Short mmCIF file of N, CA, C and O in Angstrom, two decimals:
data_model
loop_
_atom_site.label_atom_id
_atom_site.label_comp_id
_atom_site.label_asym_id
_atom_site.label_seq_id
_atom_site.Cartn_x
_atom_site.Cartn_y
_atom_site.Cartn_z
N UNK A 1 0.86 -1.17 0.01
CA UNK A 1 -0.01 0.00 -0.02
C UNK A 1 0.90 1.23 0.01
O UNK A 1 1.79 1.37 0.79
N UNK A 2 0.61 2.15 -0.90
CA UNK A 2 1.33 3.40 -0.97
C UNK A 2 0.79 4.38 0.07
O UNK A 2 -0.44 4.53 0.19
N UNK A 3 1.65 4.95 0.89
CA UNK A 3 1.25 5.88 1.93
C UNK A 3 0.99 7.27 1.35
O UNK A 3 -0.12 7.83 1.50
N UNK A 4 1.97 7.84 0.70
CA UNK A 4 1.78 9.16 0.03
C UNK A 4 2.87 9.43 -1.01
O UNK A 4 3.88 8.77 -0.99
N UNK A 5 2.57 10.38 -1.84
CA UNK A 5 3.49 10.85 -2.84
C UNK A 5 3.57 12.37 -2.71
O UNK A 5 2.51 13.02 -2.55
N UNK A 6 4.74 12.97 -2.74
CA UNK A 6 4.90 14.40 -2.68
C UNK A 6 5.54 14.91 -3.94
O UNK A 6 6.57 14.40 -4.37
N UNK A 7 4.93 15.92 -4.55
CA UNK A 7 5.36 16.43 -5.84
C UNK A 7 5.57 17.94 -5.70
O UNK A 7 4.71 18.65 -5.25
N UNK A 8 6.78 18.36 -6.09
CA UNK A 8 7.08 19.78 -6.14
C UNK A 8 6.54 20.36 -7.47
O UNK A 8 6.71 19.73 -8.51
N UNK A 9 5.90 21.51 -7.41
CA UNK A 9 5.30 22.13 -8.60
C UNK A 9 5.84 23.54 -8.78
O UNK A 9 6.22 24.21 -7.83
N UNK A 10 5.86 24.00 -10.06
CA UNK A 10 6.34 25.36 -10.31
C UNK A 10 5.32 26.44 -10.00
O UNK A 10 5.70 27.58 -9.76
N UNK A 11 4.05 26.10 -10.02
CA UNK A 11 2.99 27.10 -9.77
C UNK A 11 1.88 26.40 -8.95
O UNK A 11 1.04 25.69 -9.49
N UNK A 12 1.89 26.64 -7.66
CA UNK A 12 0.93 25.96 -6.76
C UNK A 12 -0.49 26.30 -7.13
O UNK A 12 -1.37 25.43 -7.09
N UNK A 13 -0.75 27.53 -7.53
CA UNK A 13 -2.11 27.92 -7.89
C UNK A 13 -2.62 27.08 -9.08
O UNK A 13 -3.79 26.58 -9.03
N UNK A 14 -1.84 26.92 -10.11
CA UNK A 14 -2.25 26.10 -11.26
C UNK A 14 -2.38 24.66 -10.84
O UNK A 14 -3.29 23.94 -11.32
N UNK A 15 -1.49 24.18 -10.00
CA UNK A 15 -1.58 22.78 -9.51
C UNK A 15 -2.89 22.55 -8.78
O UNK A 15 -3.52 21.54 -8.96
N UNK A 16 -3.24 23.47 -7.90
CA UNK A 16 -4.47 23.34 -7.14
C UNK A 16 -5.68 23.35 -8.08
O UNK A 16 -6.59 22.55 -7.91
N UNK A 17 -5.68 24.19 -9.06
CA UNK A 17 -6.78 24.24 -10.04
C UNK A 17 -6.92 22.94 -10.79
O UNK A 17 -8.01 22.38 -10.88
N UNK A 18 -5.82 22.40 -11.30
CA UNK A 18 -5.89 21.15 -12.06
C UNK A 18 -6.13 19.93 -11.16
O UNK A 18 -7.08 19.18 -11.36
N UNK A 19 -5.26 19.75 -10.19
CA UNK A 19 -5.32 18.55 -9.36
C UNK A 19 -6.60 18.54 -8.49
O UNK A 19 -7.15 17.48 -8.22
N UNK A 20 -7.01 19.70 -8.07
CA UNK A 20 -8.25 19.75 -7.24
C UNK A 20 -9.45 19.26 -8.02
O UNK A 20 -10.25 18.45 -7.50
N UNK A 21 -9.55 19.65 -9.29
CA UNK A 21 -10.65 19.19 -10.13
C UNK A 21 -10.51 17.68 -10.35
O UNK A 21 -11.45 16.95 -10.10
N UNK A 22 -9.35 17.29 -10.84
CA UNK A 22 -9.14 15.86 -11.24
C UNK A 22 -9.32 14.95 -10.04
O UNK A 22 -10.05 13.97 -10.11
N UNK A 23 -8.64 15.24 -8.94
CA UNK A 23 -8.72 14.31 -7.81
C UNK A 23 -10.10 14.28 -7.17
O UNK A 23 -10.52 13.23 -6.74
N UNK A 24 -10.80 15.40 -7.17
CA UNK A 24 -12.19 15.34 -6.63
C UNK A 24 -13.09 14.48 -7.51
O UNK A 24 -13.98 13.83 -7.00
N UNK A 25 -12.82 14.43 -8.82
CA UNK A 25 -13.57 13.54 -9.72
C UNK A 25 -13.31 12.08 -9.35
O UNK A 25 -14.14 11.20 -9.65
N UNK A 26 -12.17 11.80 -8.69
CA UNK A 26 -11.82 10.44 -8.30
C UNK A 26 -12.06 10.17 -6.81
O UNK A 26 -11.59 9.24 -6.27
N UNK A 27 -12.85 11.11 -6.20
CA UNK A 27 -13.27 10.97 -4.79
C UNK A 27 -12.17 11.24 -3.79
O UNK A 27 -12.26 10.84 -2.62
N UNK A 28 -11.11 11.92 -4.18
CA UNK A 28 -10.11 12.42 -3.20
C UNK A 28 -10.71 13.63 -2.52
O UNK A 28 -11.51 14.39 -3.14
N UNK A 29 -10.32 13.88 -1.29
CA UNK A 29 -10.75 15.05 -0.57
C UNK A 29 -9.53 15.82 -0.04
O UNK A 29 -8.48 15.20 0.27
N UNK A 30 -9.67 17.15 0.08
CA UNK A 30 -8.54 17.93 0.64
C UNK A 30 -8.24 17.36 2.03
O UNK A 30 -9.13 17.14 2.83
N UNK A 31 -6.94 17.14 2.28
CA UNK A 31 -6.49 16.53 3.52
C UNK A 31 -5.78 17.58 4.37
O UNK A 31 -6.06 17.75 5.50
N UNK A 32 -4.79 18.23 3.79
CA UNK A 32 -3.99 19.23 4.46
C UNK A 32 -3.83 20.42 3.57
O UNK A 32 -3.80 20.28 2.34
N UNK A 33 -3.68 21.63 4.14
CA UNK A 33 -3.46 22.82 3.33
C UNK A 33 -2.62 23.78 4.16
O UNK A 33 -2.89 23.98 5.37
N UNK A 34 -1.62 24.34 3.50
CA UNK A 34 -0.76 25.37 4.16
C UNK A 34 -0.30 26.30 3.09
O UNK A 34 -0.63 26.12 1.90
N UNK A 35 0.45 27.38 3.46
CA UNK A 35 0.82 28.43 2.50
C UNK A 35 1.50 27.92 1.23
O UNK A 35 1.24 28.41 0.17
N UNK A 36 2.39 26.95 1.33
CA UNK A 36 3.20 26.48 0.21
C UNK A 36 2.83 25.08 -0.24
O UNK A 36 3.61 24.44 -0.95
N UNK A 37 1.65 24.59 0.17
CA UNK A 37 1.27 23.24 -0.24
C UNK A 37 -0.15 22.85 0.08
O UNK A 37 -0.87 23.53 0.77
N UNK A 38 -0.51 21.66 -0.45
CA UNK A 38 -1.82 21.13 -0.27
C UNK A 38 -1.77 19.62 -0.54
O UNK A 38 -0.91 19.16 -1.30
N UNK A 39 -2.64 18.87 0.08
CA UNK A 39 -2.68 17.43 -0.17
C UNK A 39 -4.17 17.02 -0.29
O UNK A 39 -5.05 17.65 0.27
N UNK A 40 -4.35 15.98 -1.05
CA UNK A 40 -5.67 15.34 -1.23
C UNK A 40 -5.53 13.89 -0.81
O UNK A 40 -4.52 13.22 -1.13
N UNK A 41 -6.57 13.34 -0.18
CA UNK A 41 -6.52 11.98 0.35
C UNK A 41 -7.68 11.15 -0.15
O UNK A 41 -8.80 11.65 -0.25
N UNK A 42 -7.38 9.89 -0.42
CA UNK A 42 -8.41 8.88 -0.74
C UNK A 42 -8.10 7.66 0.10
O UNK A 42 -6.99 7.11 -0.02
N UNK A 43 -9.01 7.31 0.96
CA UNK A 43 -8.81 6.19 1.93
C UNK A 43 -7.56 6.48 2.71
O UNK A 43 -7.51 7.47 3.45
N UNK A 44 -6.53 5.69 2.61
CA UNK A 44 -5.30 5.91 3.44
C UNK A 44 -4.11 6.49 2.64
O UNK A 44 -3.06 6.70 3.19
N UNK A 45 -4.33 6.77 1.40
CA UNK A 45 -3.25 7.30 0.55
C UNK A 45 -3.50 8.75 0.24
O UNK A 45 -4.61 9.17 -0.08
N UNK A 46 -2.42 9.54 0.31
CA UNK A 46 -2.60 10.95 -0.04
C UNK A 46 -1.48 11.42 -1.02
O UNK A 46 -0.41 10.83 -1.06
N UNK A 47 -1.80 12.50 -1.73
CA UNK A 47 -0.89 13.11 -2.66
C UNK A 47 -0.70 14.55 -2.27
O UNK A 47 -1.68 15.28 -2.05
N UNK A 48 0.57 14.95 -2.17
CA UNK A 48 0.96 16.26 -1.70
C UNK A 48 1.56 17.05 -2.85
O UNK A 48 2.40 16.55 -3.62
N UNK A 49 1.21 18.33 -2.94
CA UNK A 49 1.81 19.25 -3.91
C UNK A 49 2.37 20.43 -3.17
O UNK A 49 1.67 21.05 -2.38
N UNK A 50 3.67 20.69 -3.44
CA UNK A 50 4.40 21.74 -2.73
C UNK A 50 4.98 22.71 -3.71
O UNK A 50 5.57 22.27 -4.75
N UNK A 51 4.90 24.01 -3.45
CA UNK A 51 5.49 25.03 -4.29
C UNK A 51 7.01 24.86 -4.26
O UNK A 51 7.63 24.83 -3.22
N UNK A 52 7.60 24.69 -5.47
CA UNK A 52 9.07 24.61 -5.58
C UNK A 52 9.69 25.92 -5.21
O UNK A 52 9.17 26.97 -5.56
N UNK A 53 10.81 25.86 -4.53
CA UNK A 53 11.53 27.09 -4.19
C UNK A 53 12.03 27.73 -5.47
O UNK A 53 12.38 27.04 -6.43
N UNK A 54 12.01 29.04 -5.49
CA UNK A 54 12.38 29.85 -6.70
C UNK A 54 13.71 29.39 -7.28
O UNK A 54 13.86 29.26 -8.50
N UNK A 55 14.69 29.12 -6.42
CA UNK A 55 15.99 28.81 -6.92
C UNK A 55 16.06 27.45 -7.66
O UNK A 55 17.04 27.18 -8.36
N UNK A 56 15.00 26.64 -7.58
CA UNK A 56 15.01 25.32 -8.23
C UNK A 56 14.10 25.28 -9.44
O UNK A 56 14.07 24.28 -10.17
N UNK A 57 13.29 26.27 -9.65
CA UNK A 57 12.28 26.26 -10.73
C UNK A 57 12.89 26.20 -12.13
O UNK A 57 12.45 25.46 -12.99
N UNK A 58 14.00 26.91 -12.37
CA UNK A 58 14.61 26.94 -13.68
C UNK A 58 15.02 25.57 -14.23
O UNK A 58 14.98 25.36 -15.41
N UNK A 59 15.35 24.67 -13.35
CA UNK A 59 15.76 23.32 -13.79
C UNK A 59 14.60 22.60 -14.50
O UNK A 59 14.82 21.80 -15.38
N UNK A 60 13.39 22.88 -14.09
CA UNK A 60 12.21 22.34 -14.77
C UNK A 60 12.03 20.83 -14.51
O UNK A 60 12.82 20.19 -13.85
N UNK A 61 10.99 20.33 -15.06
CA UNK A 61 10.61 18.89 -14.95
C UNK A 61 10.44 18.33 -16.37
O UNK A 61 9.97 19.01 -17.25
N UNK A 62 10.86 17.11 -16.55
CA UNK A 62 10.54 16.38 -17.78
C UNK A 62 10.48 14.91 -17.44
O UNK A 62 11.37 14.36 -16.81
N UNK A 63 9.36 14.28 -17.86
CA UNK A 63 9.15 12.87 -17.48
C UNK A 63 10.14 11.90 -18.09
O UNK A 63 10.25 10.78 -17.64
N UNK A 64 10.94 12.35 -19.07
CA UNK A 64 11.91 11.44 -19.64
C UNK A 64 13.25 11.46 -18.88
O UNK A 64 14.12 10.62 -19.13
N UNK A 65 13.44 12.38 -17.94
CA UNK A 65 14.62 12.42 -17.13
C UNK A 65 14.52 11.38 -16.04
O UNK A 65 13.42 10.84 -15.78
N UNK A 66 15.56 11.14 -15.34
CA UNK A 66 15.51 10.26 -14.16
C UNK A 66 14.52 10.83 -13.15
O UNK A 66 14.44 12.05 -12.98
N UNK A 67 13.69 9.96 -12.59
CA UNK A 67 12.70 10.41 -11.65
C UNK A 67 11.33 9.94 -12.07
O UNK A 67 11.18 8.99 -12.90
N UNK A 68 10.33 10.56 -11.57
CA UNK A 68 8.92 10.19 -11.85
C UNK A 68 8.55 10.33 -13.30
O UNK A 68 8.80 11.38 -13.90
N UNK A 69 8.00 9.28 -13.88
CA UNK A 69 7.53 9.35 -15.29
C UNK A 69 6.09 9.77 -15.33
O UNK A 69 5.72 10.72 -16.06
N UNK A 70 5.20 9.14 -14.60
CA UNK A 70 3.82 9.52 -14.57
C UNK A 70 3.09 8.94 -13.39
O UNK A 70 3.59 8.02 -12.74
N UNK A 71 1.87 9.45 -13.11
CA UNK A 71 1.00 8.93 -12.11
C UNK A 71 -0.16 8.26 -12.80
O UNK A 71 -0.72 8.84 -13.75
N UNK A 72 -0.53 7.06 -12.36
CA UNK A 72 -1.68 6.35 -12.96
C UNK A 72 -2.71 6.11 -11.86
O UNK A 72 -2.36 5.67 -10.77
N UNK A 73 -3.95 6.38 -12.23
CA UNK A 73 -5.07 6.25 -11.30
C UNK A 73 -6.08 5.28 -11.90
O UNK A 73 -6.27 5.24 -13.12
N UNK A 74 -6.79 4.57 -11.03
CA UNK A 74 -7.87 3.71 -11.48
C UNK A 74 -9.12 4.52 -11.76
O UNK A 74 -9.52 5.37 -10.93
N UNK A 75 -9.76 4.22 -12.85
CA UNK A 75 -11.09 4.73 -13.12
C UNK A 75 -12.09 3.70 -12.62
O UNK A 75 -11.69 2.55 -12.31
N UNK A 76 -13.35 4.04 -12.57
CA UNK A 76 -14.36 3.10 -12.11
C UNK A 76 -14.68 2.10 -13.22
O UNK A 76 -15.06 0.95 -12.88
N UNK A 77 -14.55 2.52 -14.49
CA UNK A 77 -14.97 1.67 -15.60
C UNK A 77 -14.45 2.33 -16.90
O UNK A 77 -13.91 3.42 -16.88
N UNK A 78 -14.68 1.62 -18.01
CA UNK A 78 -14.38 2.23 -19.30
C UNK A 78 -15.22 3.47 -19.56
O UNK A 78 -14.75 4.47 -20.12
N UNK A 79 -16.46 3.43 -19.13
CA UNK A 79 -17.33 4.60 -19.29
C UNK A 79 -16.77 5.79 -18.52
O UNK A 79 -16.85 6.92 -19.01
N UNK A 80 -16.24 5.53 -17.37
CA UNK A 80 -15.65 6.59 -16.56
C UNK A 80 -14.45 7.19 -17.30
O UNK A 80 -14.27 8.43 -17.32
N UNK A 81 -13.62 6.37 -17.95
CA UNK A 81 -12.51 6.87 -18.74
C UNK A 81 -13.03 7.80 -19.86
O UNK A 81 -12.53 8.86 -20.09
N UNK A 82 -14.10 7.35 -20.54
CA UNK A 82 -14.68 8.13 -21.60
C UNK A 82 -15.25 9.46 -21.10
O UNK A 82 -15.04 10.48 -21.73
N UNK A 83 -15.94 9.43 -19.96
CA UNK A 83 -16.46 10.63 -19.40
C UNK A 83 -15.38 11.63 -19.00
O UNK A 83 -15.47 12.84 -19.25
N UNK A 84 -14.32 11.09 -18.39
CA UNK A 84 -13.21 11.95 -17.96
C UNK A 84 -12.45 12.50 -19.22
O UNK A 84 -12.00 13.62 -19.21
N UNK A 85 -12.36 11.68 -20.24
CA UNK A 85 -11.73 12.13 -21.50
C UNK A 85 -12.47 13.38 -22.05
O UNK A 85 -11.88 14.34 -22.46
N UNK A 86 -13.79 13.28 -22.07
CA UNK A 86 -14.63 14.40 -22.55
C UNK A 86 -14.42 15.63 -21.65
O UNK A 86 -14.31 16.72 -22.15
N UNK A 87 -14.33 15.42 -20.35
CA UNK A 87 -14.11 16.57 -19.44
C UNK A 87 -12.71 17.19 -19.64
O UNK A 87 -12.54 18.39 -19.57
N UNK A 88 -11.74 16.36 -19.90
CA UNK A 88 -10.35 16.84 -20.15
C UNK A 88 -10.39 17.71 -21.40
O UNK A 88 -9.75 18.76 -21.44
N UNK A 89 -11.06 17.22 -22.42
CA UNK A 89 -11.17 17.98 -23.68
C UNK A 89 -11.91 19.30 -23.48
O UNK A 89 -11.46 20.33 -24.02
N UNK A 90 -12.96 19.29 -22.70
CA UNK A 90 -13.69 20.52 -22.38
C UNK A 90 -12.80 21.54 -21.71
O UNK A 90 -12.94 22.75 -21.89
N UNK A 91 -11.85 21.04 -20.92
CA UNK A 91 -10.92 21.93 -20.20
C UNK A 91 -9.66 22.26 -21.08
O UNK A 91 -8.72 22.89 -20.59
N UNK A 92 -9.68 21.79 -22.32
CA UNK A 92 -8.57 22.04 -23.26
C UNK A 92 -7.25 21.49 -22.73
O UNK A 92 -6.20 22.07 -22.92
N UNK A 93 -7.34 20.34 -22.05
CA UNK A 93 -6.08 19.70 -21.57
C UNK A 93 -5.60 18.76 -22.66
O UNK A 93 -6.40 18.14 -23.37
N UNK A 94 -4.29 18.67 -22.78
CA UNK A 94 -3.67 17.92 -23.88
C UNK A 94 -3.79 16.43 -23.64
O UNK A 94 -3.29 15.92 -22.63
N UNK A 95 -4.41 15.71 -24.55
CA UNK A 95 -4.53 14.25 -24.51
C UNK A 95 -3.31 13.70 -25.27
O UNK A 95 -3.08 14.00 -26.42
N UNK A 96 -2.56 12.85 -24.59
CA UNK A 96 -1.39 12.20 -25.20
C UNK A 96 -1.84 11.00 -26.04
O UNK A 96 -2.85 10.38 -25.72
N UNK A 97 -1.04 10.65 -27.03
CA UNK A 97 -1.25 9.45 -27.84
C UNK A 97 -2.61 9.37 -28.44
O UNK A 97 -3.27 8.30 -28.49
N UNK A 98 -3.14 10.48 -28.96
CA UNK A 98 -4.50 10.56 -29.48
C UNK A 98 -4.73 9.56 -30.61
O UNK A 98 -5.85 9.09 -30.78
N UNK A 99 -3.69 9.25 -31.36
CA UNK A 99 -3.82 8.35 -32.51
C UNK A 99 -4.10 6.91 -32.04
O UNK A 99 -4.57 6.08 -32.82
N UNK A 100 -3.78 6.59 -30.78
CA UNK A 100 -3.98 5.24 -30.25
C UNK A 100 -4.98 5.18 -29.06
O UNK A 100 -5.25 4.12 -28.56
N UNK A 101 -5.55 6.31 -28.76
CA UNK A 101 -6.49 6.41 -27.68
C UNK A 101 -7.76 5.62 -27.97
O UNK A 101 -8.25 5.68 -29.10
N UNK A 102 -8.30 4.84 -27.06
CA UNK A 102 -7.99 4.67 -25.64
C UNK A 102 -7.14 3.45 -25.37
O UNK A 102 -7.04 3.00 -24.23
N UNK A 103 -6.50 2.90 -26.39
CA UNK A 103 -5.68 1.69 -26.21
C UNK A 103 -4.18 1.97 -26.38
O UNK A 103 -3.45 1.15 -26.91
N UNK A 104 -3.74 3.13 -25.95
CA UNK A 104 -2.33 3.52 -26.10
C UNK A 104 -1.38 2.62 -25.28
O UNK A 104 -0.25 2.40 -25.65
N UNK A 105 -1.89 2.07 -24.18
CA UNK A 105 -1.07 1.16 -23.33
C UNK A 105 -0.85 -0.18 -23.98
O UNK A 105 0.26 -0.68 -24.02
N UNK A 106 -1.93 -0.76 -24.53
CA UNK A 106 -1.89 -2.04 -25.21
C UNK A 106 -3.35 -2.38 -25.56
O UNK A 106 -4.26 -1.67 -25.16
N UNK A 107 -3.57 -3.45 -26.26
CA UNK A 107 -4.88 -3.80 -26.80
C UNK A 107 -5.97 -3.93 -25.72
O UNK A 107 -7.10 -3.58 -25.96
N UNK A 108 -5.63 -4.41 -24.55
CA UNK A 108 -6.66 -4.56 -23.52
C UNK A 108 -6.49 -3.63 -22.33
O UNK A 108 -7.01 -3.80 -21.27
N UNK A 109 -5.76 -2.55 -22.55
CA UNK A 109 -5.46 -1.55 -21.54
C UNK A 109 -6.21 -0.28 -21.96
O UNK A 109 -5.74 0.52 -22.75
N UNK A 110 -7.39 -0.07 -21.35
CA UNK A 110 -8.27 1.07 -21.72
C UNK A 110 -7.98 2.23 -20.78
O UNK A 110 -8.27 2.15 -19.60
N UNK A 111 -7.47 3.30 -21.37
CA UNK A 111 -7.00 4.42 -20.55
C UNK A 111 -6.95 5.69 -21.35
O UNK A 111 -6.94 5.68 -22.57
N UNK A 112 -6.87 6.82 -20.64
CA UNK A 112 -6.57 8.10 -21.20
C UNK A 112 -5.29 8.60 -20.57
O UNK A 112 -5.10 8.47 -19.35
N UNK A 113 -4.40 9.08 -21.39
CA UNK A 113 -3.15 9.67 -20.96
C UNK A 113 -3.20 11.15 -21.29
O UNK A 113 -3.60 11.53 -22.40
N UNK A 114 -2.80 12.01 -20.37
CA UNK A 114 -2.84 13.44 -20.60
C UNK A 114 -1.77 14.11 -19.73
O UNK A 114 -1.06 13.46 -18.96
N UNK A 115 -1.60 15.42 -19.95
CA UNK A 115 -0.62 16.16 -19.24
C UNK A 115 -1.31 17.12 -18.26
O UNK A 115 -2.31 17.75 -18.55
N UNK A 116 -0.68 17.19 -17.05
CA UNK A 116 -1.14 18.15 -16.09
C UNK A 116 -0.18 19.33 -16.06
O UNK A 116 0.68 19.48 -16.94
N UNK A 117 -0.24 20.16 -15.00
CA UNK A 117 0.68 21.24 -14.87
C UNK A 117 2.12 20.71 -14.87
O UNK A 117 2.39 19.60 -14.46
N UNK A 118 3.02 21.52 -15.31
CA UNK A 118 4.43 21.15 -15.44
C UNK A 118 4.65 20.00 -16.43
O UNK A 118 5.70 19.38 -16.44
N UNK A 119 3.61 19.71 -17.24
CA UNK A 119 3.62 18.67 -18.28
C UNK A 119 3.86 17.27 -17.73
O UNK A 119 4.37 16.36 -18.41
N UNK A 120 3.49 17.05 -16.47
CA UNK A 120 3.60 15.70 -15.94
C UNK A 120 2.53 14.81 -16.59
O UNK A 120 1.38 15.23 -16.71
N UNK A 121 2.91 13.62 -16.98
CA UNK A 121 1.94 12.69 -17.57
C UNK A 121 1.07 12.09 -16.48
O UNK A 121 1.59 11.68 -15.43
N UNK A 122 -0.21 12.00 -16.78
CA UNK A 122 -1.20 11.40 -15.89
C UNK A 122 -1.99 10.39 -16.67
O UNK A 122 -2.26 10.59 -17.86
N UNK A 123 -2.30 9.28 -16.06
CA UNK A 123 -3.06 8.22 -16.71
C UNK A 123 -4.27 7.86 -15.88
O UNK A 123 -4.18 7.74 -14.64
N UNK A 124 -5.38 7.68 -16.53
CA UNK A 124 -6.58 7.17 -15.88
C UNK A 124 -6.97 5.88 -16.62
O UNK A 124 -7.28 5.93 -17.82
N UNK A 125 -6.91 4.78 -15.89
CA UNK A 125 -7.05 3.44 -16.54
C UNK A 125 -8.27 2.67 -15.94
O UNK A 125 -8.50 2.70 -14.75
N UNK A 126 -9.01 2.07 -16.83
CA UNK A 126 -10.16 1.27 -16.41
C UNK A 126 -9.68 -0.01 -15.79
O UNK A 126 -8.67 -0.58 -16.23
N UNK A 127 -10.43 -0.52 -14.79
CA UNK A 127 -10.04 -1.79 -14.15
C UNK A 127 -10.20 -2.99 -15.11
O UNK A 127 -10.89 -2.91 -16.10
#
């Protein structure tokens, strides 16, 4: 069981806007909040977002470098993936691998891949 994940972000306000919407759609609730961070919790696992210190922002993030590649979340069903895909498009969020969507993972892996703030890849996969 994963206890928590902490992610540094370049713009906490944008992170809260994006992750707050997305995680609430997956039944996460705000868990902790302070000046430079926020967390959302589902059952016993929580995800923390912290404002990166100014001196570290220029280095940036890229999922192809060493470190975190992406976060994957369970959807309730294939229909849930489709509903969330429509909501992502309504919000003008970039859907990755559009030419292979919703089977970009493999033939029986039904998911949507997209980018969040700081261009971190996020996946929502049907059980």
